[in-house]
Structure formats: structure tokens, C-alpha cells
Amino acid sequence: MSSCFKMTIFLLALLGMASSWTTVHDKDGITIKIQAVDEYRTETLHAEKILDGSLDEVFRALQANKGAGDSVVRETVVIYSKYDHLVITQVDLPWPIQDRYFATRNVTKFDDGTITIVSRSVQPPKRFAITDKLLGAVNISRFVLTEEGPQHTKVEMEFNIDPKGLIPAWIMNQIQRTKPLDFYASLEKTLIDVQRHEDGPKILPAREKP
């Protein structure tokens, strides 16, 4: 069997692992798509919306956004560099479901007109393990901010999260499909606050490079 034929079979197999993207929401400027991938138990979700703010403003708003609510607590536990962190996220769930936590390596990259924030699960060091919570998996978490003119920024998010344990995948899929709506609503409120205090202290210096 030739190497070219083997490579063709390999590429076809990779293509067969993922279904095409299916749009499940396209309203009020928000587009949400889902994709089933054999590698993961839950669906991968992609959402995007263009916000009325500069790239700098939207980036600062994203850093300050607290839209996850009181049931979610995030803590940066290791700083490898200014834009490379180990983050522990704890999620309180309704009884009798066991609470979850996630350990992720969060890296921010800057390009001309684009900021990308990528997070992936890592095995937490023993000192950061939480024994009374179940460790979930962030298979994919990506935010891409793209400048769409002086005062418009496209915010794309793509994620695949598996809470592990006994929560059925179909329930998690239904929950995930609504998350972008809450996220964009919260981010826009934070963005307004950032813009109102443009002359005050900066959350992050504008256009700062790592």
C-alpha cells in the first residue's frame, strides 16, 4: 500500500470523526453552531457576535466580566508569565449532583488586530486538587477577538466541556447551547462600564504586548 494511499485513508478517517456544523441559533446578532465529534462525549459549540467597542475595550471587558454568577469561582493559582496562567475554576451544582472543578492552562496571544485566549485542561498539582469535588474536563475553550473597524469587535467563542461523572451528555449539551446568550449579555454590560470609565484606571493597558 503506497504512502499516498495511506495518507488519503487517514485524512478521510479524520473527516469522518466530526459532523458538519449545525446552526441552532441565529438571532439578535448572535450565531450559535454545534458539532458532534467522536473524540468527545459532549457537543462542541461555536458562537459569535460583533460588539460595539474597540478591540482594547472588549479585551478589558472580557478580563473584568463576572457573568458566571456566584456558583462559579475562578482563581489564578500559578502565573507562568503575564499571559500564561494556571486557573482553578470551582462550580457549585444543585444537590444531589456533586460539585465540579476544572484546572486549565490559560494562554493569551496577541496578533495585529486579533487577540486569542486558549484554555485546556491540565492535571492539577496535588496541592491544588479538591477532594470533595469531581474534576471535569475542558477539552476546548477558545475566545478570539477580531477588530472589525475602529469601534467594532467580533467576539468568537468555541468550547467543549465535559463535566464527567453521571451527568448525561444530552443534558450538558442543552445547557451549553444557552450559555453564549448569557455570556454576551453579561459581556456587553461590562463593556458599557469599561467605556464609561475610559478616563479612569485601566483594567489592562491598551494594546499591551506580553
Coordinates of C-alpha atoms in Angstrom, one line a residue:
M1 CA 0.0 0.0 0.0
S2 CA 1.5 3.3 -1.1
S3 CA 2.2 6.1 1.4
C4 CA 0.0 8.4 -0.6
F5 CA -2.9 6.0 -0.3
K6 CA -2.4 5.5 3.4
M7 CA -2.4 9.3 3.9
T8 CA -5.7 9.6 1.9
I9 CA -7.3 7.0 4.2
F10 CA -6.0 8.8 7.3
L11 CA -7.4 12.1 6.2
L12 CA -10.8 10.6 5.3
A13 CA -10.9 9.0 8.7
L14 CA -10.2 12.3 10.4
L15 CA -13.0 14.0 8.4
G16 CA -15.4 11.2 9.4
M17 CA -14.8 11.8 13.1
A18 CA -16.7 15.1 13.0
S19 CA -20.1 16.0 11.7
S20 CA -20.6 19.4 9.9
W21 CA -21.6 22.4 12.0
T22 CA -25.3 22.8 12.6
T23 CA -26.8 26.3 13.4
V24 CA -29.1 26.2 16.4
H25 CA -29.5 30.0 17.0
D26 CA -29.2 33.0 14.6
K27 CA -31.0 35.9 16.2
D28 CA -30.1 39.4 17.7
G29 CA -26.7 39.3 16.1
I30 CA -25.7 36.1 17.8
T31 CA -24.9 32.9 15.8
I32 CA -24.6 29.6 17.7
K33 CA -23.4 26.4 16.0
I34 CA -22.9 22.9 17.3
Q35 CA -20.8 20.0 16.1
A36 CA -20.6 16.4 17.3
V37 CA -17.1 14.9 17.4
D38 CA -16.5 11.3 18.1
E39 CA -13.5 12.1 20.3
Y40 CA -15.7 13.9 22.8
R41 CA -18.7 12.9 24.8
T42 CA -20.4 16.3 24.5
E43 CA -21.0 18.6 21.6
T44 CA -18.6 21.3 20.6
L45 CA -20.2 24.7 20.4
H46 CA -19.2 27.8 18.4
A47 CA -20.8 31.2 18.9
E48 CA -20.0 34.7 17.6
K49 CA -21.3 38.3 17.8
I50 CA -20.0 41.7 16.8
L51 CA -19.9 44.1 19.8
D52 CA -19.9 47.9 19.7
G53 CA -16.4 48.5 21.1
S54 CA -12.8 48.7 20.2
L55 CA -10.6 45.7 20.4
D56 CA -8.9 47.1 23.5
E57 CA -12.2 47.9 25.2
V58 CA -13.6 44.4 24.6
F59 CA -10.5 42.7 25.8
R60 CA -10.6 44.7 29.0
A61 CA -14.3 43.9 29.4
L62 CA -13.6 40.2 28.9
Q63 CA -11.0 40.2 31.6
A64 CA -13.3 42.0 34.0
N65 CA -16.5 40.1 33.2
K66 CA -18.1 38.3 36.2
G67 CA -21.1 36.9 34.3
A68 CA -20.6 33.3 35.5
G69 CA -22.5 34.1 38.7
D70 CA -22.0 33.2 42.4
S71 CA -22.0 29.5 41.7
V72 CA -18.7 29.8 39.8
V73 CA -15.4 30.8 41.5
R74 CA -12.2 31.2 39.5
E75 CA -8.7 31.6 40.9
T76 CA -5.4 32.0 39.2
V77 CA -3.1 29.8 41.2
V78 CA 0.1 29.8 39.1
I79 CA 1.4 32.6 36.9
Y80 CA 3.9 31.2 34.4
S81 CA 4.1 34.6 32.6
K82 CA 1.9 37.6 32.3
Y83 CA -0.4 36.0 29.8
D84 CA 0.1 32.3 30.7
H85 CA -1.7 31.1 33.9
L86 CA -2.9 28.0 35.7
V87 CA -6.5 28.6 36.7
I88 CA -8.8 26.6 39.1
T89 CA -12.5 27.0 38.5
Q90 CA -15.0 25.7 41.1
V91 CA -18.6 25.1 40.1
D92 CA -21.3 24.6 42.8
L93 CA -24.2 22.4 41.5
P94 CA -27.6 21.7 42.9
W95 CA -27.9 18.8 45.3
P96 CA -27.6 15.9 44.9
I97 CA -25.2 16.5 41.9
Q98 CA -21.6 16.5 43.0
D99 CA -19.8 19.9 42.6
R100 CA -17.2 20.1 39.9
Y101 CA -13.9 21.8 39.5
F102 CA -11.6 22.4 36.4
A103 CA -7.9 23.0 36.2
T104 CA -6.9 24.9 33.0
R105 CA -3.8 26.4 31.4
N106 CA -4.9 29.8 30.0
V107 CA -2.7 31.4 27.4
T108 CA -3.4 34.8 25.7
K109 CA -1.8 35.6 22.3
F110 CA -1.7 38.9 20.5
D111 CA -1.6 39.4 16.8
D112 CA -2.2 42.5 14.7
G113 CA -6.0 43.1 15.1
T114 CA -6.6 39.8 16.9
I115 CA -6.4 38.6 20.5
T116 CA -6.8 34.8 21.1
I117 CA -7.3 33.2 24.6
V118 CA -7.0 29.5 24.7
S119 CA -7.7 27.2 27.7
R120 CA -7.2 23.5 28.1
S121 CA -7.5 21.1 31.0
V122 CA -4.3 20.0 32.7
Q123 CA -3.8 17.6 35.6
P124 CA -3.6 19.9 38.7
P125 CA -0.7 19.7 41.0
K126 CA -1.6 17.8 44.2
R127 CA -1.7 21.0 46.3
F128 CA -4.5 22.3 44.1
A129 CA -6.6 19.2 44.0
I130 CA -10.1 19.5 45.6
T131 CA -11.0 16.2 47.1
D132 CA -14.7 16.9 47.6
K133 CA -15.3 18.0 44.0
L134 CA -15.2 16.0 40.8
L135 CA -12.6 17.0 38.3
G136 CA -14.2 17.9 34.9
A137 CA -12.5 18.4 31.5
V138 CA -12.2 21.5 29.4
N139 CA -11.5 19.8 26.0
I140 CA -11.7 23.0 24.1
S141 CA -12.0 26.6 25.2
R142 CA -11.1 29.4 22.8
F143 CA -12.0 33.1 22.6
V144 CA -11.0 35.1 19.5
L145 CA -11.4 38.9 19.4
T146 CA -11.1 40.3 16.0
E147 CA -11.0 44.0 15.1
E148 CA -13.9 44.9 12.7
G149 CA -13.2 48.6 12.4
P150 CA -12.3 51.3 14.9
Q151 CA -15.3 50.7 17.2
H152 CA -16.5 47.1 16.4
T153 CA -15.0 43.8 17.6
K154 CA -16.1 40.3 16.6
V155 CA -16.1 38.0 19.7
E156 CA -16.0 34.3 18.8
M157 CA -16.1 31.6 21.4
E158 CA -15.7 27.8 20.9
F159 CA -15.8 25.3 23.7
N160 CA -16.3 21.6 24.6
I161 CA -16.7 20.9 28.3
D162 CA -17.3 17.5 29.8
P163 CA -18.3 17.6 33.5
K164 CA -17.6 13.9 33.8
G165 CA -19.4 11.7 36.2
L166 CA -23.1 10.7 35.8
I167 CA -24.5 13.9 34.2
P168 CA -25.9 12.7 30.8
A169 CA -24.2 14.2 27.7
W170 CA -27.6 15.3 26.3
I171 CA -28.4 17.4 29.4
M172 CA -24.9 19.1 29.2
N173 CA -25.5 19.7 25.5
Q174 CA -28.8 21.5 26.2
I175 CA -27.2 23.6 29.0
Q176 CA -24.2 24.6 26.8
R177 CA -26.5 25.8 24.0
T178 CA -27.9 28.6 26.2
K179 CA -24.6 29.7 27.7
P180 CA -23.5 32.1 24.9
L181 CA -26.7 34.1 25.2
D182 CA -26.0 34.8 28.9
F183 CA -22.3 35.3 28.2
Y184 CA -22.8 38.0 25.5
A185 CA -25.4 39.8 27.6
S186 CA -23.1 40.0 30.6
L187 CA -20.1 41.0 28.4
E188 CA -22.0 43.8 26.8
K189 CA -22.9 45.2 30.3
T190 CA -19.3 45.0 31.4
L191 CA -18.2 46.7 28.1
I192 CA -20.5 49.6 28.8
D193 CA -18.9 50.0 32.3
V194 CA -15.4 49.9 30.7
Q195 CA -16.4 52.6 28.2
R196 CA -17.9 54.8 30.8
H197 CA -14.7 54.8 32.8
E198 CA -12.4 55.1 29.8
D199 CA -10.6 58.1 31.5
G200 CA -10.2 56.2 34.8
P201 CA -7.9 53.3 35.8
K202 CA -7.4 50.7 33.1
I203 CA -8.2 47.1 33.7
L204 CA -5.3 46.3 31.4
P205 CA -3.2 48.8 29.5
A206 CA -4.4 49.2 25.9
R207 CA -2.6 47.2 23.3
E208 CA -0.1 45.9 25.8
K209 CA 2.1 43.1 24.4
P210 CA 3.2 40.2 26.6

